[in-house]
Coordinates of C-alpha atoms in Angstrom, one line a residue:
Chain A
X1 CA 128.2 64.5 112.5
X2 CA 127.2 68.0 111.8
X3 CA 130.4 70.1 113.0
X4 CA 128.7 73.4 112.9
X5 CA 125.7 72.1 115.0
X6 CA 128.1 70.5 117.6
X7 CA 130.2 73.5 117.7
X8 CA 127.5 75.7 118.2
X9 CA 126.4 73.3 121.4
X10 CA 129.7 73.5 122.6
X11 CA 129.7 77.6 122.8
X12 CA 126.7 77.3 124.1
X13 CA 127.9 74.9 126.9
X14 CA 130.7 76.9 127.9
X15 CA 128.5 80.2 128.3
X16 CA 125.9 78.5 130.2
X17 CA 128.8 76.9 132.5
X18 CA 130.7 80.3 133.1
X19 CA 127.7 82.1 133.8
X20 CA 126.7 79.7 136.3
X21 CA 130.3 80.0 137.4
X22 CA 130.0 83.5 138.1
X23 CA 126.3 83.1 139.4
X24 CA 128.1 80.7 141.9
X25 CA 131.0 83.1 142.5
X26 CA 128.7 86.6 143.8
X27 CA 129.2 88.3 140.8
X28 CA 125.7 87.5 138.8
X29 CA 125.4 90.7 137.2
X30 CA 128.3 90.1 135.2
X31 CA 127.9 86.6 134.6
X32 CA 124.0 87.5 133.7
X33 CA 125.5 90.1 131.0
X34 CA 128.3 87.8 129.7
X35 CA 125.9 85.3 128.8
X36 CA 122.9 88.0 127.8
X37 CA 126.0 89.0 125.4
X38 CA 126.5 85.5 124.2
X39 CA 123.3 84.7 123.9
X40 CA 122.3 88.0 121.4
X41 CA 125.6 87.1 119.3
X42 CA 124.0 83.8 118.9
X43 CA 120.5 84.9 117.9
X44 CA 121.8 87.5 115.1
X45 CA 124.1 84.0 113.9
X46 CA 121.2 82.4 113.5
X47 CA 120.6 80.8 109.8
X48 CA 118.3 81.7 107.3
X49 CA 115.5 79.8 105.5
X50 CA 116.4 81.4 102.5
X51 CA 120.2 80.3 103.1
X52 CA 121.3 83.9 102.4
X53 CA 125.1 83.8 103.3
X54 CA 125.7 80.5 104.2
X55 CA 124.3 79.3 101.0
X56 CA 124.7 82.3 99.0
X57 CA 126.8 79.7 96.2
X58 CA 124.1 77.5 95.7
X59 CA 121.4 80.2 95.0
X60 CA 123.7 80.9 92.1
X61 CA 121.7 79.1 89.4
X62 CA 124.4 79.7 86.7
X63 CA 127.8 78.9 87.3
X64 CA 130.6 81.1 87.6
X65 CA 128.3 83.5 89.1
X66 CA 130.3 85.1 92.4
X67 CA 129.3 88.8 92.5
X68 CA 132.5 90.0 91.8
X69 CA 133.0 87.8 88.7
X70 CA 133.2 89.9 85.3
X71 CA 129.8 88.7 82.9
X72 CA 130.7 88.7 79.4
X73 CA 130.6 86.3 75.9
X74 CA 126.7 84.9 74.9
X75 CA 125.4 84.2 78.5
X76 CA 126.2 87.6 79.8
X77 CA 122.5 88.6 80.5
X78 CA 122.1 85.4 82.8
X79 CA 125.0 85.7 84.6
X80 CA 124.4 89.4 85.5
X81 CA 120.6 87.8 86.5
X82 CA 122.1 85.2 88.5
X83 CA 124.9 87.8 90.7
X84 CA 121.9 90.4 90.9
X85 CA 119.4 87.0 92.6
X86 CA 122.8 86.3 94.6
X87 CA 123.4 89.6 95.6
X88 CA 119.6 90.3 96.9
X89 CA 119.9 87.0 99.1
X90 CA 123.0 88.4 100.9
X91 CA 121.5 91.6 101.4
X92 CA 117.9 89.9 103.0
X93 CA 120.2 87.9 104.6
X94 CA 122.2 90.9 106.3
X95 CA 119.3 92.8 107.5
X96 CA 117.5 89.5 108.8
X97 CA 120.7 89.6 110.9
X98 CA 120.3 93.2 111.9
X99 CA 116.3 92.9 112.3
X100 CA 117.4 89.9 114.5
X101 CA 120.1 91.6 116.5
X102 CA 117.3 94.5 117.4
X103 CA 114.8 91.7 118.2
X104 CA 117.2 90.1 120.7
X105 CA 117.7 94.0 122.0
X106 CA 113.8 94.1 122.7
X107 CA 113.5 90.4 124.2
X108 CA 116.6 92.0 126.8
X109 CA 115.3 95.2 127.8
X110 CA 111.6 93.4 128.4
X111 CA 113.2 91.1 130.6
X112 CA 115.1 93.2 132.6
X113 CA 112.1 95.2 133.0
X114 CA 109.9 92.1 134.0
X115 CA 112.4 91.4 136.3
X116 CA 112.3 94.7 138.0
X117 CA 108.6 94.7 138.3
X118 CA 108.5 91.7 140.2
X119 CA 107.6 91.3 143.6
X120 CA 107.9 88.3 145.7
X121 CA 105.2 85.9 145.6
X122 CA 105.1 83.2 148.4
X123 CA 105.5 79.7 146.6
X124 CA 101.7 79.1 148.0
X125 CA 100.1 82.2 146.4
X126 CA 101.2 80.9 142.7
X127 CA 97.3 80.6 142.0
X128 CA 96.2 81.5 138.1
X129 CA 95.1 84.7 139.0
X130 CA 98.6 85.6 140.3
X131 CA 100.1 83.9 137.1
X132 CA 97.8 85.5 134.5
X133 CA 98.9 89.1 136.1
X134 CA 102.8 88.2 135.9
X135 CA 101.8 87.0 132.2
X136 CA 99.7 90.5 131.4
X137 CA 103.6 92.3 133.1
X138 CA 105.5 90.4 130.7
X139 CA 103.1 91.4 127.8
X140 CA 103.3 94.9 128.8
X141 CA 107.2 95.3 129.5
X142 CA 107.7 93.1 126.0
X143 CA 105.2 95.8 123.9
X144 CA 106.6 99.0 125.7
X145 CA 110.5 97.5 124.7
X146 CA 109.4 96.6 121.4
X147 CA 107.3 100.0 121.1
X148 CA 111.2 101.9 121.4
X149 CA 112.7 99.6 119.1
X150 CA 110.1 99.6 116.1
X151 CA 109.9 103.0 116.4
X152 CA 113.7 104.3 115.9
X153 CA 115.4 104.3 112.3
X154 CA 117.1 101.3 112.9
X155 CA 114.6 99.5 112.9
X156 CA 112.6 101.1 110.1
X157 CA 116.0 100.6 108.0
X158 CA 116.9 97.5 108.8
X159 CA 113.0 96.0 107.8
X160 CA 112.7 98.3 104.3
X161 CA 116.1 97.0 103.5
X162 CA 115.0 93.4 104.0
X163 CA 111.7 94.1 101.7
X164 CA 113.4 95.9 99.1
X165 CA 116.1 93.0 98.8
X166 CA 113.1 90.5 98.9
X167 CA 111.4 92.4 96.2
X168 CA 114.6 93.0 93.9
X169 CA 115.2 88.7 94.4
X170 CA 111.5 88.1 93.4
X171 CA 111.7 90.2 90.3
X172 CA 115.1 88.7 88.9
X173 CA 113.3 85.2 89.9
X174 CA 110.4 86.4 87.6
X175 CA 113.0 87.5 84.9
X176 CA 114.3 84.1 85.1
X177 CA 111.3 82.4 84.5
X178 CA 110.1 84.8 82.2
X179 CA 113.5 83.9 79.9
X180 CA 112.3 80.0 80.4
X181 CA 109.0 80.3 80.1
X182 CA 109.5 82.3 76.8
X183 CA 111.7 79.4 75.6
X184 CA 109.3 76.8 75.9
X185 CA 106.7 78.9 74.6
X186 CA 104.5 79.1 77.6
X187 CA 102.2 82.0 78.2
X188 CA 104.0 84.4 80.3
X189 CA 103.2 87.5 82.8
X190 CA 104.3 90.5 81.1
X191 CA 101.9 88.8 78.4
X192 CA 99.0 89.1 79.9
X193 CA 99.9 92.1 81.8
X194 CA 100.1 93.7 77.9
X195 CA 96.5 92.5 77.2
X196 CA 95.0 93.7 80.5
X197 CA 96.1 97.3 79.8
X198 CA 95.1 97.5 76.0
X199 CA 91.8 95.9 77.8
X200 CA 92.3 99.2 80.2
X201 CA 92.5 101.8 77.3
X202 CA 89.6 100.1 75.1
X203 CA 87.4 100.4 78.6
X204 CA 88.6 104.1 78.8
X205 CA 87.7 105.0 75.4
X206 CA 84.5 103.2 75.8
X207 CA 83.7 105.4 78.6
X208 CA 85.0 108.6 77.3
X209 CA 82.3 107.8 74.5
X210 CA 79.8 107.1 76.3
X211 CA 80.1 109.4 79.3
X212 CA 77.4 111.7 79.0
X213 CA 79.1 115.6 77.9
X214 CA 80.7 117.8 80.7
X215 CA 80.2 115.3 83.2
X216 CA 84.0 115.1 85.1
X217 CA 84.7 118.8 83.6
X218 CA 82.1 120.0 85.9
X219 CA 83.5 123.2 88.5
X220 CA 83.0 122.1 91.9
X221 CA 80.6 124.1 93.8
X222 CA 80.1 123.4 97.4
X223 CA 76.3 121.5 98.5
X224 CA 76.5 124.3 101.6
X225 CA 76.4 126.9 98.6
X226 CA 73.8 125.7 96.4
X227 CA 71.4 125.1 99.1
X228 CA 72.1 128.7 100.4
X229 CA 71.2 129.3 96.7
X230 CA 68.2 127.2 96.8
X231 CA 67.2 128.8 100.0
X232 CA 67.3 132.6 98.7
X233 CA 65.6 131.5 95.3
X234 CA 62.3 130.3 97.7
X235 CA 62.5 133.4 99.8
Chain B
X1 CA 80.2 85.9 106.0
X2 CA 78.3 88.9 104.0
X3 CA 77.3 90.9 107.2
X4 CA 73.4 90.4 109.3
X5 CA 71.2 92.9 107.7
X6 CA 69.1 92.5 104.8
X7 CA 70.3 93.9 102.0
X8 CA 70.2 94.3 97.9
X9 CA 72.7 95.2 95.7
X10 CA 71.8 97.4 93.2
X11 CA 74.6 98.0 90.9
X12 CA 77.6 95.9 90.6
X13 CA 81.0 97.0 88.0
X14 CA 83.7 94.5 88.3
X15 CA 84.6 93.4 91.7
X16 CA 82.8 96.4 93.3
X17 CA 79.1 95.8 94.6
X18 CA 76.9 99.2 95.7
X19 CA 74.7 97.5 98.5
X20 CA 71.2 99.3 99.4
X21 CA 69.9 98.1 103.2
X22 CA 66.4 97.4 103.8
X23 CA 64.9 99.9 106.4
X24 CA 64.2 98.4 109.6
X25 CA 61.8 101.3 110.8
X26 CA 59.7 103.6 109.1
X27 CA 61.7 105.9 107.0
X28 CA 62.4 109.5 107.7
X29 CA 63.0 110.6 103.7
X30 CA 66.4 112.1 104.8
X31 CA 69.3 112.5 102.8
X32 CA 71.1 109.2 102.2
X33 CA 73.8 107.9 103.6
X34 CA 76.5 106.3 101.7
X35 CA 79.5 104.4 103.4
X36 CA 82.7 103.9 101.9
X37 CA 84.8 101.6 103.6
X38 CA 88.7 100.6 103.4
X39 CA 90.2 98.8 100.1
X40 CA 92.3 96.4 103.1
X41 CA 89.6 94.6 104.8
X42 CA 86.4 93.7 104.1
X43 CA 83.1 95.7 104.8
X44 CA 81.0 93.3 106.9
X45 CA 82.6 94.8 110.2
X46 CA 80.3 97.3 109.8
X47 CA 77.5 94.9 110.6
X48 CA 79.0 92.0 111.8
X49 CA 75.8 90.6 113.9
X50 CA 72.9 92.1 115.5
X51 CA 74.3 93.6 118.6
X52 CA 77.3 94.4 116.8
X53 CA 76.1 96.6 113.8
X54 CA 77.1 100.1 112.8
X55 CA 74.7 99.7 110.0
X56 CA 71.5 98.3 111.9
X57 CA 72.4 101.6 114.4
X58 CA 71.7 103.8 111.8
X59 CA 68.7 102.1 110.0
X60 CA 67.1 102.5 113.6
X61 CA 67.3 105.8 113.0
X62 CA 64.8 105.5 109.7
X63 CA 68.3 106.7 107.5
X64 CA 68.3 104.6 104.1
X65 CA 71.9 103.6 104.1
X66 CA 74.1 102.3 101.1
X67 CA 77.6 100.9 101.3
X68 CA 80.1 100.0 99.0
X69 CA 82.1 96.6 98.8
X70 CA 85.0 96.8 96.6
X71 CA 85.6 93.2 96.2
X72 CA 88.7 90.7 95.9
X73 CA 90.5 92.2 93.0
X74 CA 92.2 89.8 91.2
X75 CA 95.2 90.1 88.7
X76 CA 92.7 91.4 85.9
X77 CA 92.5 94.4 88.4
X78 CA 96.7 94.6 88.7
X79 CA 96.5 98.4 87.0
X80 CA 93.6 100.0 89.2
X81 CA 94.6 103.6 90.1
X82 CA 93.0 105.4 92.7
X83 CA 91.7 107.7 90.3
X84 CA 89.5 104.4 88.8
X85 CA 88.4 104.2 92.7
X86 CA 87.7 108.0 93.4
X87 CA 86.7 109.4 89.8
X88 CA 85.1 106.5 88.4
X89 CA 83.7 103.7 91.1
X90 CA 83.2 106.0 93.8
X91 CA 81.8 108.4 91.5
X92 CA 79.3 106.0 89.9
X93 CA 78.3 104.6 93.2
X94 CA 76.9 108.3 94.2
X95 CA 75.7 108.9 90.8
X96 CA 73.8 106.0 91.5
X97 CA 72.8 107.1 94.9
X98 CA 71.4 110.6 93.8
X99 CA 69.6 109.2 91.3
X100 CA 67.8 106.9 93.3
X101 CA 66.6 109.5 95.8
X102 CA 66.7 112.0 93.3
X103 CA 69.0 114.4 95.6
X104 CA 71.6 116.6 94.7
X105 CA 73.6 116.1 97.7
X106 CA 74.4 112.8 99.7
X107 CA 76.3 112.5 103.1
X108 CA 79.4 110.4 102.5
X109 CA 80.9 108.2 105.7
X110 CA 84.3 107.1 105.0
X111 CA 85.8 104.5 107.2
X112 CA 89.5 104.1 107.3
X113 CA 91.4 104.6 104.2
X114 CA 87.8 104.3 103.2
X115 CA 87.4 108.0 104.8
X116 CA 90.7 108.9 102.8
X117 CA 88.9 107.9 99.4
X118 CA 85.9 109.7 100.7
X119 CA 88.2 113.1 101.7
X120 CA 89.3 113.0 98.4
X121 CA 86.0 112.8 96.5
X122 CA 84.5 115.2 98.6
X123 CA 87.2 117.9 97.7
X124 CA 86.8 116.8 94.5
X125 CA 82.9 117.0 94.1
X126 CA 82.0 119.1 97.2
X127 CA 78.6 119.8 95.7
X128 CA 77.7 116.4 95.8
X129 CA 78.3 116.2 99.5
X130 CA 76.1 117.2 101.9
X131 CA 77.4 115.8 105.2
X132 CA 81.1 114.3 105.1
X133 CA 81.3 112.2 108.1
X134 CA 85.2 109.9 108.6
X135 CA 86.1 107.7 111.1
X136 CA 89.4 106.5 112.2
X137 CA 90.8 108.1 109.3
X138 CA 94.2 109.3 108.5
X139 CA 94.8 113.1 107.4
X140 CA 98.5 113.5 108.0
X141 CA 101.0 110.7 107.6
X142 CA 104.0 111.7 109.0
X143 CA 103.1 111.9 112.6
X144 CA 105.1 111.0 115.7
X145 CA 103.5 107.8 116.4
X146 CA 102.5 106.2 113.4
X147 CA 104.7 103.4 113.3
X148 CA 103.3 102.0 110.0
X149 CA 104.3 105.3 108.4
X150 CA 107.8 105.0 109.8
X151 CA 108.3 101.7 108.5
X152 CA 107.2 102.1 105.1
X153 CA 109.1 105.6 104.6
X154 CA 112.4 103.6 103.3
X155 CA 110.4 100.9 101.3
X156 CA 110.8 101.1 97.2
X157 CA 107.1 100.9 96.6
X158 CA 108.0 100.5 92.7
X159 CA 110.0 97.3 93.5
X160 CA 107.6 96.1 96.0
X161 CA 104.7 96.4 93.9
X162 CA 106.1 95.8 90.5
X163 CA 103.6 95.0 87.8
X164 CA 101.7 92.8 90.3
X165 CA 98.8 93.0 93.2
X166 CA 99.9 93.2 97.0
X167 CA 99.1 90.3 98.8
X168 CA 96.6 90.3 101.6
X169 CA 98.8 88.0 103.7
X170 CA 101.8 90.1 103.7
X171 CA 100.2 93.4 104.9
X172 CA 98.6 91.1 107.9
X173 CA 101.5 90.0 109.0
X174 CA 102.7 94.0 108.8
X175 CA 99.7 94.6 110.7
X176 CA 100.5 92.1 113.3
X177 CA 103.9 93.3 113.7
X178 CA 102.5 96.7 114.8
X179 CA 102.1 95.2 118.4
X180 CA 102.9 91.2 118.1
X181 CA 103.1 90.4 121.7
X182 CA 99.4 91.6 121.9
X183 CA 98.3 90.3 118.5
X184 CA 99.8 86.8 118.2
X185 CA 100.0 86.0 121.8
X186 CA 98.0 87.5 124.3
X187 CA 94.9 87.9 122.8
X188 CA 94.8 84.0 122.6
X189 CA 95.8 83.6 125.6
X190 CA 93.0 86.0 127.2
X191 CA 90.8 83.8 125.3
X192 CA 91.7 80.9 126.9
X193 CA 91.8 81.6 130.2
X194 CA 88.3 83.3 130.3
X195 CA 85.2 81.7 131.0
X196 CA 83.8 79.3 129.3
X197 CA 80.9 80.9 126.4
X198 CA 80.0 80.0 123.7
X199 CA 78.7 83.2 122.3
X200 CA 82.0 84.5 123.3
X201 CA 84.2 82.1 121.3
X202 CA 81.6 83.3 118.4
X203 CA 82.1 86.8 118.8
X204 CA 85.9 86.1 118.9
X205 CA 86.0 84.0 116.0
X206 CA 83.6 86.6 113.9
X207 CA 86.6 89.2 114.4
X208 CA 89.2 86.9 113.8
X209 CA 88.1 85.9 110.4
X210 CA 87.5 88.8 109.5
X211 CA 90.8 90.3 110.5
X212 CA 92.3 88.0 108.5
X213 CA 89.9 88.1 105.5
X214 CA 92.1 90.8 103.6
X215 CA 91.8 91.0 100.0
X216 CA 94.6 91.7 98.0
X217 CA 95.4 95.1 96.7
X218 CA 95.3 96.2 93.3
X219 CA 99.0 97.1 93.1
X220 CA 98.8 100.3 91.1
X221 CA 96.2 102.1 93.5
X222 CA 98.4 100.6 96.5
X223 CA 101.5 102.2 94.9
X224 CA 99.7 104.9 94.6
X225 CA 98.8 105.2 98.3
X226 CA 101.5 104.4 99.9
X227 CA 104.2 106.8 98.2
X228 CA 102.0 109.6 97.5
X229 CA 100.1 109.6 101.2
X230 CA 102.6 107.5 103.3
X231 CA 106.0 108.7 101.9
X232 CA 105.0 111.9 100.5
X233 CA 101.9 112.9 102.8
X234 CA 100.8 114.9 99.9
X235 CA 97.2 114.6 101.5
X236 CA 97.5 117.0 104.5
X237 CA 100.0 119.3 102.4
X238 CA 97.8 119.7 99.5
X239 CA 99.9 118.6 96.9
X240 CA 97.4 115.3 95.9
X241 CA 96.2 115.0 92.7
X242 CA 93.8 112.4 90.9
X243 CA 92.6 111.8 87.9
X244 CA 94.8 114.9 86.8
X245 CA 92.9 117.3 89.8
X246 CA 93.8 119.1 92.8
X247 CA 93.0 117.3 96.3
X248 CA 92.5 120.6 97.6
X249 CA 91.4 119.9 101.5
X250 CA 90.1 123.6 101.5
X251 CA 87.6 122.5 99.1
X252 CA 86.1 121.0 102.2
X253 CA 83.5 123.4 102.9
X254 CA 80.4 121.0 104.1
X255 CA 79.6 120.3 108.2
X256 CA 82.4 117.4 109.2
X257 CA 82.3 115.0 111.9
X258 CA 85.5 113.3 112.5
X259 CA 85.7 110.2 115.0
X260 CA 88.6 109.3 116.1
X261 CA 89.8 106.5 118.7
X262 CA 92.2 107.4 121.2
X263 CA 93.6 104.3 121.8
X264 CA 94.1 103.7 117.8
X265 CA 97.4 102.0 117.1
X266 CA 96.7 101.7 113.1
X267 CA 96.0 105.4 112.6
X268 CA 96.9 107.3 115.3
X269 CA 94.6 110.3 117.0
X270 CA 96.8 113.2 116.0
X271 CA 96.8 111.5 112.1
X272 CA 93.2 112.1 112.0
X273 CA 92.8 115.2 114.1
X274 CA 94.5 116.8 111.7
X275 CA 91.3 117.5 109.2
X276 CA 90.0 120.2 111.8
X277 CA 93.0 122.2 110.5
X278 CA 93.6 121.4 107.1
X279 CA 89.7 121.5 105.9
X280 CA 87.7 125.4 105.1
X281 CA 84.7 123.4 107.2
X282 CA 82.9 126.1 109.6
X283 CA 81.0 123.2 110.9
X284 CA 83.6 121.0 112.1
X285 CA 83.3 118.3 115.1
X286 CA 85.8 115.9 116.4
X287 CA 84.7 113.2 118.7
X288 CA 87.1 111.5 120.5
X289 CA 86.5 108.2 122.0
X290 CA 88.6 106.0 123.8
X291 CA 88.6 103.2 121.4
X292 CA 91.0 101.3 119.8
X293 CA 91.0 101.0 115.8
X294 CA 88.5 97.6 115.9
X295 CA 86.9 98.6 119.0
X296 CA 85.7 101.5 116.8
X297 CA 83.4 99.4 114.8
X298 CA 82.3 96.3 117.4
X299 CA 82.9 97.0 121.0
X300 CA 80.0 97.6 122.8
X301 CA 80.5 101.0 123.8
X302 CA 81.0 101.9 120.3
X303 CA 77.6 100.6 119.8
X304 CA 75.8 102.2 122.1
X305 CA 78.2 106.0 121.3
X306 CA 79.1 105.8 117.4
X307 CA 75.8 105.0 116.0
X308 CA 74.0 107.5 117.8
X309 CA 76.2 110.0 117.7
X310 CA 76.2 110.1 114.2
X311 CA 72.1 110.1 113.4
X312 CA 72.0 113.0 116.2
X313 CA 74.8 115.4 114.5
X314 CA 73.1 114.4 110.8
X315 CA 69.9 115.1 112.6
X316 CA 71.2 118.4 113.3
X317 CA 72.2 119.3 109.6

């Protein structure tokens, strides 16, 4: 049995039962924000693809390879590789949870604004019409909440520290392969990225050589001015 | 999908392919036009079918129109600068141009960061620009509501980019994220629950691929863009420089017409209205219209305003 699935259903449970609890007992507003609470908590908990914290030791390709251990002797180099991979998940990982937190912030305030834009609908009028335009509310409170969030630093923060972490854990991947690749002697990146730009400076020469003389040294003169030029030349 | 007007290429370097139209009416011998459109998305939005055709508004007009598509760069193109897209393709692709019509001068229409390139070529070569007309372009980066600028302000470009291209995908699903209620929900949903038509359900599925028909970006020139115009907005305080050159904006001396959409959520009205300030133009014209960024190129009331309101202000110059 998966503990931390069961255990999860089982907070869950208890929220959902207090909240109807206090839904039962007159004091929804509190019960709806207890469980609003739980329910954001919850949503910032939830686990990564990528594994990030929970499975931040087996990401670890080389053993021994905790951040905090000291790298030294032959294998130095892949150790320090394999803490730097580990040490980009956690950080993905932690602004996922932040990026998460702010997304559960903007599902909120929608709602409560849906909620206060509601008028009551007699069970008879629930027609498609009426349904599309409660549908087009909820699209508008969710963009107008979202709108606040995306735009403050947070937010901004919380996704650039999630790409830069990405893009530090996909170059010490490509370092890793790089180091295997080399081994087996397979062609490799950096390779060809070498031949593309000596292909780059033989193009530039090329073109220097051929380019006919003056042509980018050239002063810019405006096209207004030379056809006032033109102009006073005919008159 | 290649676009619905007749067309020949005429010169082709690399991925890039400068496209001559065929006329559709009589020709007036005016200047030509040459559109440059955005590296991010592909260029047959600008003629997408019949009814829906920047470019068939202005051949109606007798205008000989030229357009350059940059292509799907690959990872041969991984060290492209924008200075290799101003100074060099850019630059060939008018060369090419004047020659043809034997001209001194061309007017340049920039769409997008298509308009940016453009900017920046006509500062560069203002005597090779007779008419400089951008649309739904950005001029200053940092403003208020332009989220996309926000977000990417704490992003290490170097890092992101590294040694490689940028992939299409990623920067649509950053484009989607710009407004993702509207963009991955209720645009389908709107779909769904209108009528039944077929010509509809084309239309829609014409935009949709090529919203999502984004080549990838040549990760040098992207770099490029992104830190120098998006984190440092050296555009709009005149601090750009390609190829080794000044991007002086003052440089900007020809007649300007600069549409903007006022409901644009990718570039933002006030990021484009700043060129009236920034450029030396005497001849200056903004038009505002109350467009979104796509509604710009295919809604019908673009068709019926954009097109025409371009071949009447060239008309006047």
């Amino acid at each position: 049995m998966n503990t931390g699935a069961w255990g999860g259903w089982q907070a869950f449970s208890d929220a959902a039962r207090s909240y109807l609890d206090g839904f039962a007992s007159a004091s929804p507003p509190n019960a709806a924000q207890q469980f609003s609470d739980f329910l954001r908590e919850q949503f910032e908990r939830a686990p990564q693809p990528w594994g990030g914290a929970h499975a931040a030791p087996s990401a670890m390709p080389f053993p021994g390879a905790l951040p905090e251990a000291p790298a030294f002797g032959a294998t130095r180099e892949h150790q320090q590789r394999a803490q730097r991979i580990a040490e980009a998940a956690l950080r993905m990982d932690a602004a996922q949870r932040r990026l998460q937190r702010l997304w559960s912030d903007v599902l909120r305030e929608a709602a409560a604004k849906f909620v206060s834009q509601l008028a009551p609908t007699p069970s008879h009028a629930a027609t498609p019409e009426v349904l599309r335009k409660l549908y087009d509310t909820w699209i508008d409170c969710a963009e107008d909440a979202y709108a606040r969030v995306a735009h403050g630093d947070a937010f901004s923060q919380a996704q650039a520290d999630f790409a830069n972490a990405a893009s530090q854990w996909r170059l010490e991947q490509q370092a890793n392969l790089e180091h295997w690749s080399k081994f087996l002697d397979l062609p490799m990146r950096s390779e060809i990225n070498s031949l593309t730009r000596r292909l780059r400076a033989v193009e530039e020469q090329l073109r220097t050589r051929t380019q006919p003389t003056g042509r980018s040294s050239a002063k810019p003169r405006s096209a207004s001015t030379s056809r006032a030029k033109a102009k006073k030349k005919r008159t | 999908m290649t676009g619905c007007s007749p067309r020949e290429a005429i010169w082709q370097s690399g991925k890039l392919t400068l496209y001559r139209y065929r006329p559709i009416t009589a020709g007036n011998g005016g200047v030509p036009l040459l559109i440059v459109y955005a590296l991010v998305n592909r260029p047959y939005m600008m003629d997408l079918k019949e009814d829906r055709s920047l470019i068939r508004g202005l051949l109606s007009s007798g205008r000989e129109v030229y357009l350059i598509d940059w292509g799907y760069p690959d990872g041969s193109d991984r060290f492209t600068t924008l200075a290799d897209y101003i100074d060099r393709l850019l630059a060939e692709c008018v060369a090419k141009v004047l020659k043809a019509h034997r001209v001194p001068a061309l007017n340049l229409l920039g769409v997008c960061q298509g308009g940016v390139l453009s900017l920046c070529y006509s500062a560069l070569h203002p005597q090779q620009v007779r008419n400089l007309i951008t649309m739904v372009t950005p001029v200053d980066f940092h403003t208020s509501s332009d989220l996309l600028s926000k977000w990417v302000r704490h992003i290490d470009v170097g890092t992101f980019v590294a040694d490689g291209n940028v992939s299409g995908e990623i920067l649509n699903q950053l484009f989607l994220a710009l407004m993702p209620f509207r963009l991955t929900q209720h645009k389908y949903v709107e779909l769904m629950s209108a009528a039944p038509d077929a010509a509809q359900l084309k239309d829609f599925l014409r935009v949709e691929q090529w919203i999502f028909d984004s080549p990838d970006q040549a990760g040098a020139a992207f770099r490029e863009f992104v830190t120098w115009l998006y984190q440092e907005n050296r555009l709009i305080r005149q601090q750009l420089e390609i190829g080794g050159r000044k991007v002086d904006l003052r440089e900007l001396r020809m007649p300007i017409l600069n549409l903007i959409g006022k409901r644009d959520h990718l570039v933002p009205p006030a990021a484009s209205r700043a060129l009236g300030s920034a450029a030396a133009s005497r001849d200056y014209t903004a038009l505002e219209l109350d467009l979104g960024h796509i509604g710009m190129y295919i809604s019908a009331r673009a068709q019926r305003e954009v097109p025409a309101a371009i071949i009447d202000w060239l008309a006047a110059r």
